[in-house]
mmCIF file of C-alpha atoms in Angstrom:
data_model
loop_
_atom_site.group_PDB
_atom_site.id
_atom_site.type_symbol
_atom_site.label_atom_id
_atom_site.label_comp_id
_atom_site.label_asym_id
_atom_site.label_seq_id
_atom_site.Cartn_x
_atom_site.Cartn_y
_atom_site.Cartn_z
ATOM 1 C CA MET E 162 19.905 76.395 -43.821
ATOM 2 C CA GLN E 163 22.818 78.813 -44.063
ATOM 3 C CA HIS E 164 22.955 81.744 -41.636
ATOM 4 C CA ALA E 165 25.522 84.360 -40.669
ATOM 5 C CA VAL E 166 25.996 86.547 -37.611
ATOM 6 C CA ILE E 167 27.886 89.843 -37.545
ATOM 7 C CA MET E 168 29.763 90.383 -34.285
ATOM 8 C CA ALA E 169 29.337 94.092 -33.550
ATOM 9 C CA GLY E 170 29.758 94.563 -29.827
ATOM 10 C CA GLY E 171 33.226 96.136 -29.523
ATOM 11 C CA SER E 172 33.824 99.647 -28.239
ATOM 12 C CA GLY E 173 36.696 100.596 -30.583
ATOM 13 C CA THR E 174 38.836 102.301 -27.942
ATOM 14 C CA ARG E 175 41.872 102.615 -30.256
ATOM 15 C CA LEU E 176 39.824 105.019 -32.412
ATOM 16 C CA TRP E 177 39.137 107.383 -29.523
ATOM 17 C CA PRO E 178 38.017 110.172 -29.402
ATOM 18 C CA LEU E 179 35.871 109.591 -32.496
ATOM 19 C CA SER E 180 34.772 106.159 -31.283
ATOM 20 C CA ARG E 181 33.081 106.328 -27.880
ATOM 21 C CA ALA E 182 31.408 103.920 -25.500
ATOM 22 C CA ALA E 183 28.054 105.409 -26.487
ATOM 23 C CA ARG E 184 28.761 105.239 -30.235
ATOM 24 C CA PRO E 185 31.509 102.773 -31.203
ATOM 25 C CA LYS E 186 33.473 102.625 -34.423
ATOM 26 C CA GLN E 187 31.288 100.045 -36.169
ATOM 27 C CA LEU E 188 28.382 102.530 -36.096
ATOM 28 C CA LEU E 189 30.333 105.555 -37.322
ATOM 29 C CA ASP E 190 30.143 106.602 -40.960
ATOM 30 C CA VAL E 191 33.846 106.137 -41.680
ATOM 31 C CA VAL E 192 33.910 104.118 -44.923
ATOM 32 C CA ALA E 193 33.790 106.227 -48.065
ATOM 33 C CA ASP E 194 31.097 105.281 -50.587
ATOM 34 C CA PRO E 195 32.622 104.024 -53.869
ATOM 35 C CA ASP E 196 30.675 106.640 -55.844
ATOM 36 C CA GLY E 197 32.080 109.450 -53.704
ATOM 37 C CA GLY E 198 28.630 110.411 -52.493
ATOM 38 C CA GLY E 199 29.354 110.195 -48.781
ATOM 39 C CA ALA E 200 30.233 107.545 -46.224
ATOM 40 C CA HIS E 201 28.678 104.607 -44.441
ATOM 41 C CA SER E 202 29.385 102.539 -41.350
ATOM 42 C CA LEU E 203 31.481 99.409 -41.046
ATOM 43 C CA LEU E 204 28.358 97.606 -39.804
ATOM 44 C CA ALA E 205 26.363 98.612 -42.881
ATOM 45 C CA GLU E 206 29.245 97.428 -45.066
ATOM 46 C CA ALA E 207 29.365 94.057 -43.277
ATOM 47 C CA PHE E 208 25.609 93.586 -43.708
ATOM 48 C CA ALA E 209 25.744 94.444 -47.417
ATOM 49 C CA ARG E 210 28.725 92.110 -47.885
ATOM 50 C CA LEU E 211 26.770 89.167 -46.473
ATOM 51 C CA GLN E 212 23.816 89.964 -48.729
ATOM 52 C CA ALA E 213 26.019 88.896 -51.637
ATOM 53 C CA VAL E 214 25.560 85.353 -50.293
ATOM 54 C CA LEU E 215 22.474 85.278 -48.049
ATOM 55 C CA PRO E 216 19.031 86.872 -47.919
ATOM 56 C CA ALA E 217 18.507 89.430 -45.153
ATOM 57 C CA GLU E 218 16.314 87.107 -43.067
ATOM 58 C CA GLN E 219 19.305 84.759 -42.613
ATOM 59 C CA ILE E 220 21.630 87.507 -41.358
ATOM 60 C CA TRP E 221 21.929 88.171 -37.605
ATOM 61 C CA VAL E 222 23.754 90.835 -35.612
ATOM 62 C CA CYS E 223 25.193 90.307 -32.124
ATOM 63 C CA THR E 224 25.892 93.509 -30.221
ATOM 64 C CA ALA E 225 25.785 95.102 -26.784
ATOM 65 C CA ALA E 226 22.284 95.763 -25.497
ATOM 66 C CA ARG E 227 23.022 99.489 -25.220
ATOM 67 C CA TYR E 228 23.597 99.688 -28.996
ATOM 68 C CA ALA E 229 20.280 98.075 -29.937
ATOM 69 C CA ASP E 230 18.513 101.214 -31.156
ATOM 70 C CA GLN E 231 21.562 102.439 -33.086
ATOM 71 C CA VAL E 232 21.953 99.084 -34.833
ATOM 72 C CA ARG E 233 18.285 99.037 -35.801
ATOM 73 C CA ALA E 234 18.599 102.550 -37.226
ATOM 74 C CA ALA E 235 21.784 101.657 -39.132
ATOM 75 C CA LEU E 236 20.322 98.441 -40.598
ATOM 76 C CA PRO E 237 16.700 98.958 -41.652
ATOM 77 C CA GLY E 238 16.900 95.635 -43.518
ATOM 78 C CA LEU E 239 17.670 93.637 -40.358
ATOM 79 C CA ARG E 240 14.730 91.635 -39.035
ATOM 80 C CA ALA E 241 13.794 92.539 -35.467
ATOM 81 C CA ASP E 242 14.141 88.942 -34.295
ATOM 82 C CA ARG E 243 17.644 88.662 -35.793
ATOM 83 C CA LEU E 244 19.216 91.048 -33.265
ATOM 84 C CA VAL E 245 21.161 89.268 -30.492
ATOM 85 C CA LEU E 246 21.808 91.515 -27.476
ATOM 86 C CA GLU E 247 24.520 90.912 -24.878
ATOM 87 C CA PRO E 248 23.598 92.414 -21.490
ATOM 88 C CA VAL E 249 27.304 92.772 -20.644
ATOM 89 C CA PRO E 250 30.510 91.856 -22.506
ATOM 90 C CA ARG E 251 31.716 88.318 -21.693
ATOM 91 C CA ASP E 252 34.240 87.866 -24.548
ATOM 92 C CA THR E 253 33.767 86.117 -27.862
ATOM 93 C CA ALA E 254 33.171 82.520 -26.741
ATOM 94 C CA ASN E 255 29.961 83.538 -25.001
ATOM 95 C CA ALA E 256 28.885 86.025 -27.663
ATOM 96 C CA VAL E 257 29.347 83.438 -30.416
ATOM 97 C CA GLY E 258 27.747 80.774 -28.223
ATOM 98 C CA LEU E 259 24.703 82.947 -27.547
ATOM 99 C CA ALA E 260 24.227 83.641 -31.248
ATOM 100 C CA ALA E 261 24.673 79.944 -32.085
ATOM 101 C CA ALA E 262 22.170 78.917 -29.413
ATOM 102 C CA LEU E 263 19.523 81.348 -30.668
ATOM 103 C CA VAL E 264 20.055 80.348 -34.307
ATOM 104 C CA ALA E 265 19.944 76.633 -33.440
ATOM 105 C CA ASP E 266 16.746 77.219 -31.478
ATOM 106 C CA ILE E 267 14.895 78.096 -34.692
ATOM 107 C CA ASP E 268 16.999 75.982 -37.078
ATOM 108 C CA PRO E 269 18.677 72.976 -35.396
ATOM 109 C CA ASP E 270 20.635 72.131 -38.561
ATOM 110 C CA ALA E 271 21.822 75.698 -39.169
ATOM 111 C CA GLU E 272 25.201 76.349 -40.750
ATOM 112 C CA LEU E 273 26.495 79.568 -39.203
ATOM 113 C CA ALA E 274 29.142 81.991 -40.431
ATOM 114 C CA VAL E 275 30.587 84.303 -37.778
ATOM 115 C CA VAL E 276 31.988 87.535 -39.227
ATOM 116 C CA SER E 277 33.181 90.830 -37.829
ATOM 117 C CA ALA E 278 31.829 94.359 -38.195
ATOM 118 C CA ASP E 279 35.394 95.763 -38.048
ATOM 119 C CA HIS E 280 36.605 94.861 -41.531
ATOM 120 C CA VAL E 281 36.731 96.434 -44.962
ATOM 121 C CA ILE E 282 37.009 93.613 -47.507
ATOM 122 C CA ARG E 283 37.375 94.115 -51.250
ATOM 123 C CA PRO E 284 36.368 92.773 -53.693
ATOM 124 C CA VAL E 285 33.144 91.488 -52.194
ATOM 125 C CA GLU E 286 32.898 88.754 -54.842
ATOM 126 C CA ARG E 287 36.005 86.987 -53.488
ATOM 127 C CA PHE E 288 34.652 87.155 -49.948
ATOM 128 C CA ALA E 289 31.390 85.644 -51.185
ATOM 129 C CA ASP E 290 33.280 82.845 -52.962
ATOM 130 C CA ALA E 291 35.268 82.043 -49.800
ATOM 131 C CA LEU E 292 32.111 81.918 -47.721
ATOM 132 C CA ARG E 293 30.474 79.569 -50.225
ATOM 133 C CA THR E 294 33.590 77.358 -50.115
ATOM 134 C CA ALA E 295 33.339 77.162 -46.322
ATOM 135 C CA TYR E 296 29.662 76.193 -46.510
ATOM 136 C CA ALA E 297 30.548 73.593 -49.166
ATOM 137 C CA LEU E 298 33.118 72.059 -46.822
ATOM 138 C CA LEU E 299 30.450 71.700 -44.127
ATOM 139 C CA ALA E 300 28.389 69.687 -46.597
ATOM 140 C CA VAL E 301 31.087 66.983 -46.618
ATOM 141 C CA ARG E 302 32.432 67.569 -43.087
ATOM 142 C CA PRO E 303 29.402 68.392 -40.955
ATOM 143 C CA LYS E 304 31.406 68.605 -37.722
ATOM 144 C CA ALA E 305 34.186 70.795 -39.117
ATOM 145 C CA LEU E 306 35.195 74.130 -37.661
ATOM 146 C CA VAL E 307 36.232 76.345 -40.571
ATOM 147 C CA THR E 308 38.192 79.576 -40.275
ATOM 148 C CA LEU E 309 38.737 82.111 -43.052
ATOM 149 C CA GLY E 310 42.446 82.834 -43.541
ATOM 150 C CA VAL E 311 43.487 86.018 -45.310
ATOM 151 C CA THR E 312 46.335 85.709 -47.807
ATOM 152 C CA PRO E 313 49.115 87.775 -46.175
ATOM 153 C CA THR E 314 50.649 90.687 -48.063
ATOM 154 C CA SER E 315 53.282 91.633 -45.481
ATOM 155 C CA PRO E 316 54.984 90.212 -42.365
ATOM 156 C CA ALA E 317 52.368 91.807 -40.107
ATOM 157 C CA THR E 318 52.923 91.460 -36.369
ATOM 158 C CA GLY E 319 49.473 92.651 -35.351
ATOM 159 C CA PHE E 320 47.555 89.556 -36.467
ATOM 160 C CA GLY E 321 47.431 85.932 -35.414
ATOM 161 C CA TYR E 322 48.375 83.338 -38.025
ATOM 162 C CA VAL E 323 47.019 79.958 -39.124
ATOM 163 C CA GLN E 324 49.372 77.329 -40.528
ATOM 164 C CA LYS E 325 47.880 75.513 -43.500
ATOM 165 C CA GLY E 326 48.247 71.761 -43.802
ATOM 166 C CA ALA E 327 47.164 69.331 -46.493
ATOM 167 C CA ALA E 328 44.467 70.209 -48.998
ATOM 168 C CA THR E 329 40.944 69.032 -48.228
ATOM 169 C CA GLU E 330 38.430 67.468 -50.582
ATOM 170 C CA VAL E 331 37.057 70.950 -51.346
ATOM 171 C CA ALA E 332 39.155 73.249 -53.528
ATOM 172 C CA GLY E 333 40.320 76.361 -51.701
ATOM 173 C CA ALA E 334 40.228 74.723 -48.261
ATOM 174 C CA SER E 335 43.081 73.149 -46.298
ATOM 175 C CA GLU E 336 43.554 71.423 -42.988
ATOM 176 C CA ALA E 337 44.474 73.886 -40.224
ATOM 177 C CA ALA E 338 47.769 72.558 -38.873
ATOM 178 C CA SER E 339 48.182 75.085 -36.053
ATOM 179 C CA PHE E 340 47.168 78.485 -34.713
ATOM 180 C CA ARG E 341 49.919 80.959 -33.827
ATOM 181 C CA GLU E 342 49.743 84.085 -31.683
ATOM 182 C CA LYS E 343 50.858 87.501 -32.952
ATOM 183 C CA PRO E 344 54.528 86.967 -33.859
ATOM 184 C CA ASP E 345 57.584 89.179 -33.650
ATOM 185 C CA ARG E 346 58.936 90.636 -36.883
ATOM 186 C CA ALA E 347 61.464 87.893 -37.617
ATOM 187 C CA THR E 348 58.897 85.151 -37.048
ATOM 188 C CA ALA E 349 56.336 86.946 -39.224
ATOM 189 C CA GLU E 350 58.901 87.217 -42.017
ATOM 190 C CA ALA E 351 59.567 83.475 -41.744
ATOM 191 C CA TYR E 352 55.825 82.767 -41.888
ATOM 192 C CA LEU E 353 55.465 84.897 -45.023
ATOM 193 C CA ALA E 354 58.477 83.320 -46.734
ATOM 194 C CA SER E 355 57.221 79.784 -46.067
ATOM 195 C CA GLY E 356 53.934 80.288 -47.894
ATOM 196 C CA GLU E 357 52.290 78.029 -45.310
ATOM 197 C CA TYR E 358 50.630 80.717 -43.192
ATOM 198 C CA VAL E 359 47.618 82.996 -43.525
ATOM 199 C CA TRP E 360 46.353 85.763 -41.281
ATOM 200 C CA ASN E 361 43.674 84.671 -38.832
ATOM 201 C CA SER E 362 40.738 86.878 -39.825
ATOM 202 C CA GLY E 363 38.662 85.997 -36.775
ATOM 203 C CA MET E 364 35.855 84.844 -39.068
ATOM 204 C CA PHE E 365 34.516 81.292 -38.861
ATOM 205 C CA VAL E 366 31.941 78.951 -40.382
ATOM 206 C CA TRP E 367 30.466 75.939 -38.603
ATOM 207 C CA ARG E 368 27.184 74.311 -37.771
ATOM 208 C CA ALA E 369 25.564 76.101 -34.859
ATOM 209 C CA GLN E 370 25.177 72.825 -32.995
ATOM 210 C CA THR E 371 28.841 71.957 -33.567
ATOM 211 C CA VAL E 372 30.065 75.054 -31.739
ATOM 212 C CA LEU E 373 27.555 74.437 -28.941
ATOM 213 C CA ASP E 374 28.859 70.860 -28.623
ATOM 214 C CA ALA E 375 32.430 72.178 -28.514
ATOM 215 C CA LEU E 376 31.487 74.604 -25.737
ATOM 216 C CA ALA E 377 29.865 71.746 -23.828
ATOM 217 C CA GLU E 378 33.136 69.832 -24.072
ATOM 218 C CA HIS E 379 35.624 72.623 -23.407
ATOM 219 C CA LEU E 380 33.585 75.281 -21.549
ATOM 220 C CA PRO E 381 30.731 73.437 -19.819
ATOM 221 C CA GLU E 382 29.788 76.333 -17.530
ATOM 222 C CA SER E 383 29.043 78.555 -20.524
ATOM 223 C CA ALA E 384 27.255 75.748 -22.352
ATOM 224 C CA ALA E 385 24.978 75.141 -19.368
ATOM 225 C CA GLY E 386 24.223 78.848 -19.035
ATOM 226 C CA LEU E 387 23.382 79.222 -22.706
ATOM 227 C CA GLU E 388 21.114 76.185 -22.496
ATOM 228 C CA ARG E 389 19.213 77.814 -19.616
ATOM 229 C CA ILE E 390 18.773 81.008 -21.629
ATOM 230 C CA VAL E 391 17.400 79.312 -24.735
ATOM 231 C CA ALA E 392 15.155 77.009 -22.693
ATOM 232 C CA ALA E 393 13.131 80.057 -21.628
ATOM 233 C CA PRO E 394 10.342 81.154 -23.997
ATOM 234 C CA ALA E 395 11.349 83.920 -26.395
ATOM 235 C CA GLY E 396 10.330 87.343 -25.175
ATOM 236 C CA PRO E 397 10.421 88.954 -21.711
ATOM 237 C CA GLU E 398 10.953 85.628 -19.918
ATOM 238 C CA ARG E 399 14.038 84.771 -21.983
ATOM 239 C CA ASP E 400 15.317 88.345 -21.643
ATOM 240 C CA ALA E 401 15.102 88.030 -17.860
ATOM 241 C CA VAL E 402 17.045 84.757 -17.827
ATOM 242 C CA LEU E 403 19.619 86.249 -20.202
ATOM 243 C CA ALA E 404 20.111 89.238 -17.891
ATOM 244 C CA GLU E 405 20.554 86.908 -14.915
ATOM 245 C CA VAL E 406 22.772 84.220 -16.438
ATOM 246 C CA PHE E 407 24.948 85.866 -19.091
ATOM 247 C CA PRO E 408 26.959 88.099 -16.700
ATOM 248 C CA THR E 409 28.007 84.986 -14.741
ATOM 249 C CA LEU E 410 29.608 83.171 -17.688
ATOM 250 C CA PRO E 411 33.427 82.849 -17.680
ATOM 251 C CA LYS E 412 35.162 85.360 -19.948
ATOM 252 C CA ILE E 413 37.241 83.677 -22.652
ATOM 253 C CA SER E 414 37.758 84.056 -26.393
ATOM 254 C CA VAL E 415 36.328 81.597 -28.890
ATOM 255 C CA ASP E 416 39.870 80.925 -30.152
ATOM 256 C CA TYR E 417 41.033 79.683 -26.748
ATOM 257 C CA ALA E 418 37.781 77.969 -25.791
ATOM 258 C CA VAL E 419 36.950 76.189 -29.047
ATOM 259 C CA LEU E 420 39.384 76.457 -31.945
ATOM 260 C CA GLU E 421 42.712 75.786 -30.284
ATOM 261 C CA PRO E 422 41.547 72.647 -28.418
ATOM 262 C CA ALA E 423 39.780 71.403 -31.549
ATOM 263 C CA ALA E 424 42.892 71.976 -33.669
ATOM 264 C CA THR E 425 44.573 69.061 -31.865
ATOM 265 C CA GLU E 426 42.000 66.709 -33.419
ATOM 266 C CA PRO E 427 43.073 65.671 -36.955
ATOM 267 C CA GLY E 428 40.637 66.832 -39.629
ATOM 268 C CA ARG E 429 38.498 68.856 -37.227
ATOM 269 C CA VAL E 430 39.609 72.417 -38.111
ATOM 270 C CA ALA E 431 40.033 73.683 -41.661
ATOM 271 C CA VAL E 432 41.017 77.000 -43.199
ATOM 272 C CA VAL E 433 39.577 78.547 -46.362
ATOM 273 C CA ASP E 434 41.720 80.932 -48.397
ATOM 274 C CA LEU E 435 40.442 84.506 -48.399
ATOM 275 C CA ASP E 436 42.493 86.262 -51.077
ATOM 276 C CA VAL E 437 41.235 89.822 -50.710
ATOM 277 C CA ASP E 438 42.256 93.336 -49.778
ATOM 278 C CA TRP E 439 41.512 93.096 -46.071
ATOM 279 C CA LEU E 440 41.592 96.000 -43.676
ATOM 280 C CA ASP E 441 41.011 95.448 -39.976
ATOM 281 C CA VAL E 442 39.936 98.962 -38.965
ATOM 282 C CA GLY E 443 41.347 98.831 -35.458
ATOM 283 C CA SER E 444 43.584 101.908 -35.295
ATOM 284 C CA TRP E 445 43.976 105.384 -36.751
ATOM 285 C CA PRO E 446 46.609 104.339 -39.335
ATOM 286 C CA ALA E 447 44.239 101.580 -40.480
ATOM 287 C CA LEU E 448 41.280 103.957 -40.652
ATOM 288 C CA ALA E 449 43.399 106.302 -42.772
ATOM 289 C CA HIS E 450 43.010 103.828 -45.642
ATOM 290 C CA THR E 451 39.257 104.573 -45.692
ATOM 291 C CA LEU E 452 39.810 108.357 -45.990
ATOM 292 C CA SER E 453 40.672 110.491 -48.990
ATOM 293 C CA ALA E 454 44.401 111.237 -49.284
ATOM 294 C CA ASP E 455 46.338 114.032 -50.989
ATOM 295 C CA ALA E 456 49.626 113.887 -52.889
ATOM 296 C CA GLN E 457 51.578 114.328 -49.644
ATOM 297 C CA GLY E 458 49.975 111.287 -48.049
ATOM 298 C CA ASN E 459 47.677 113.229 -45.730
ATOM 299 C CA ALA E 460 44.455 111.292 -45.099
ATOM 300 C CA THR E 461 41.713 113.726 -44.124
ATOM 301 C CA ARG E 462 38.022 114.105 -43.473
ATOM 302 C CA GLY E 463 36.069 117.175 -42.459
ATOM 303 C CA LEU E 464 37.053 120.839 -42.549
ATOM 304 C CA THR E 465 40.852 120.768 -42.801
ATOM 305 C CA VAL E 466 43.689 122.737 -44.353
ATOM 306 C CA LEU E 467 47.317 121.564 -44.418
ATOM 307 C CA LEU E 468 50.424 123.500 -45.434
ATOM 308 C CA ASP E 469 53.860 121.912 -45.877
ATOM 309 C CA SER E 470 52.601 118.800 -44.040
ATOM 310 C CA SER E 471 52.779 115.109 -44.937
ATOM 311 C CA GLY E 472 51.869 111.634 -43.728
ATOM 312 C CA ASN E 473 49.162 112.854 -41.365
ATOM 313 C CA VAL E 474 45.742 111.502 -40.421
ATOM 314 C CA VAL E 475 43.442 114.468 -39.795
ATOM 315 C CA LEU E 476 39.757 114.284 -38.977
ATOM 316 C CA SER E 477 37.152 116.713 -37.675
ATOM 317 C CA ASP E 478 33.529 115.744 -37.087
ATOM 318 C CA ASP E 479 32.460 119.364 -36.485
ATOM 319 C CA PRO E 480 31.367 120.945 -39.796
ATOM 320 C CA ASP E 481 32.023 124.450 -38.406
ATOM 321 C CA HIS E 482 35.461 123.783 -36.910
ATOM 322 C CA LEU E 483 38.567 124.089 -39.069
ATOM 323 C CA VAL E 484 41.621 121.940 -38.265
ATOM 324 C CA ALA E 485 44.713 123.663 -39.703
ATOM 325 C CA LEU E 486 48.228 122.179 -39.806
ATOM 326 C CA VAL E 487 51.517 123.715 -40.931
ATOM 327 C CA GLY E 488 54.839 121.906 -41.016
ATOM 328 C CA VAL E 489 53.398 118.793 -39.353
ATOM 329 C CA ARG E 490 54.666 115.320 -40.237
ATOM 330 C CA ASP E 491 53.339 111.838 -39.516
ATOM 331 C CA SER E 492 50.789 112.776 -36.871
ATOM 332 C CA VAL E 493 47.211 111.877 -36.004
ATOM 333 C CA VAL E 494 44.998 114.906 -35.298
ATOM 334 C CA VAL E 495 41.366 114.254 -34.379
ATOM 335 C CA HIS E 496 38.877 116.914 -33.311
ATOM 336 C CA THR E 497 35.452 116.225 -31.821
ATOM 337 C CA ALA E 498 33.050 118.463 -29.926
ATOM 338 C CA ASP E 499 34.678 117.762 -26.568
ATOM 339 C CA VAL E 500 38.127 116.287 -27.286
ATOM 340 C CA THR E 501 41.084 117.184 -29.489
ATOM 341 C CA MET E 502 43.657 114.388 -29.706
ATOM 342 C CA VAL E 503 47.139 114.652 -31.235
ATOM 343 C CA CYS E 504 49.759 111.909 -31.397
ATOM 344 C CA PRO E 505 52.534 110.663 -33.675
ATOM 345 C CA VAL E 506 51.351 107.989 -36.117
ATOM 346 C CA GLY E 507 53.937 105.678 -34.556
ATOM 347 C CA ASP E 508 52.199 105.983 -31.179
ATOM 348 C CA ALA E 509 48.679 105.361 -32.505
ATOM 349 C CA GLU E 510 48.490 101.980 -30.741
ATOM 350 C CA ARG E 511 48.785 103.868 -27.436
ATOM 351 C CA VAL E 512 45.490 105.729 -27.896
ATOM 352 C CA LYS E 513 43.692 103.112 -25.797
ATOM 353 C CA GLN E 514 46.225 103.834 -23.035
ATOM 354 C CA LEU E 515 45.591 107.562 -23.475
ATOM 355 C CA LEU E 516 41.860 107.042 -23.056
ATOM 356 C CA GLY E 517 42.550 105.135 -19.848
ATOM 357 C CA ALA E 518 44.608 108.070 -18.538
ATOM 358 C CA ALA E 519 41.812 110.516 -19.430
ATOM 359 C CA GLU E 520 39.226 108.380 -17.649
ATOM 360 C CA GLN E 521 41.453 108.032 -14.603
ATOM 361 C CA ARG E 522 41.803 111.811 -14.360
ATOM 362 C CA PHE E 523 38.348 113.016 -15.429
ATOM 363 C CA GLY E 524 36.094 109.966 -15.016
ATOM 364 C CA PRO E 525 34.011 108.463 -17.839
ATOM 365 C CA ARG E 526 32.777 111.766 -19.308
ATOM 366 C CA PHE E 527 35.200 111.658 -22.264
ATOM 367 C CA GLY E 528 35.048 107.894 -22.822
#
């Protein structure tokens, strides 16, 4: 049976001060509704996107244990037993492995898509087609590890890349020749000009047992720990083992632990073309694309007024607090109940560093 899990455990520190440890970006209502009637969360969008392919009972969510109640409230259609809770963060190899182990426990032959809660993807129909292509490839290559590769529209330096090799027996899927880290500008331009590279979306499709086997081969300590967790009966006993074992697992990403070693095996890793408008909402300039914009390129939400200003990202989550700008260019201005943050758009990637400085000076109260 086909399943999918939404990875929704990140804290979204680059969207501070709106995104906080207690309420991260994937749970904030930041994506405008197409009908203009309001906004919804990235998590709700990810869940709805998967429903174009799968029924709700085959959709899982993996998140931090402290977000459990918020996720349940955000996704009333999510079955209670489809919520995977990490006691502590141990990077993506263990999060994906835990989800795969729990899915395989109820469906040993499960085909599992792993998607992110951080993305806005349009149109949904193309995403659904790509996901179906990946599942179709598993039908002829049961042990394949399939990644979704976004058709690049610019020489972006903030994404990893996948080099496409020969076509596979399924239209729209190619062999994955290599994985490349985030490149410098010149290298990214060469990738784009070659036509051989796609952005690594961080979304994958594989059989649940296949990824567990790969962990057993390349990360045996994690594999053994996950096996202990799933061996315990579901309920309080399994929760206790999870709380004991999961924090001891070695921290490593699924790319390093599984995909990159597997990519050295011919025919093992494939990439499916995902030709969509893809927005990884990981920074304020990226989030600006989800906000309404005026003729001067100011992206705003909340009670704001701007005079002789352009290229700004302005947001207030206090309905009674006005944010007013005059003569301001290319800046991010964010107001919350306890923090007002201002920075040049060009320094938006340093917001995580700014949060660290605030926590060092004042402790965790503003984090």
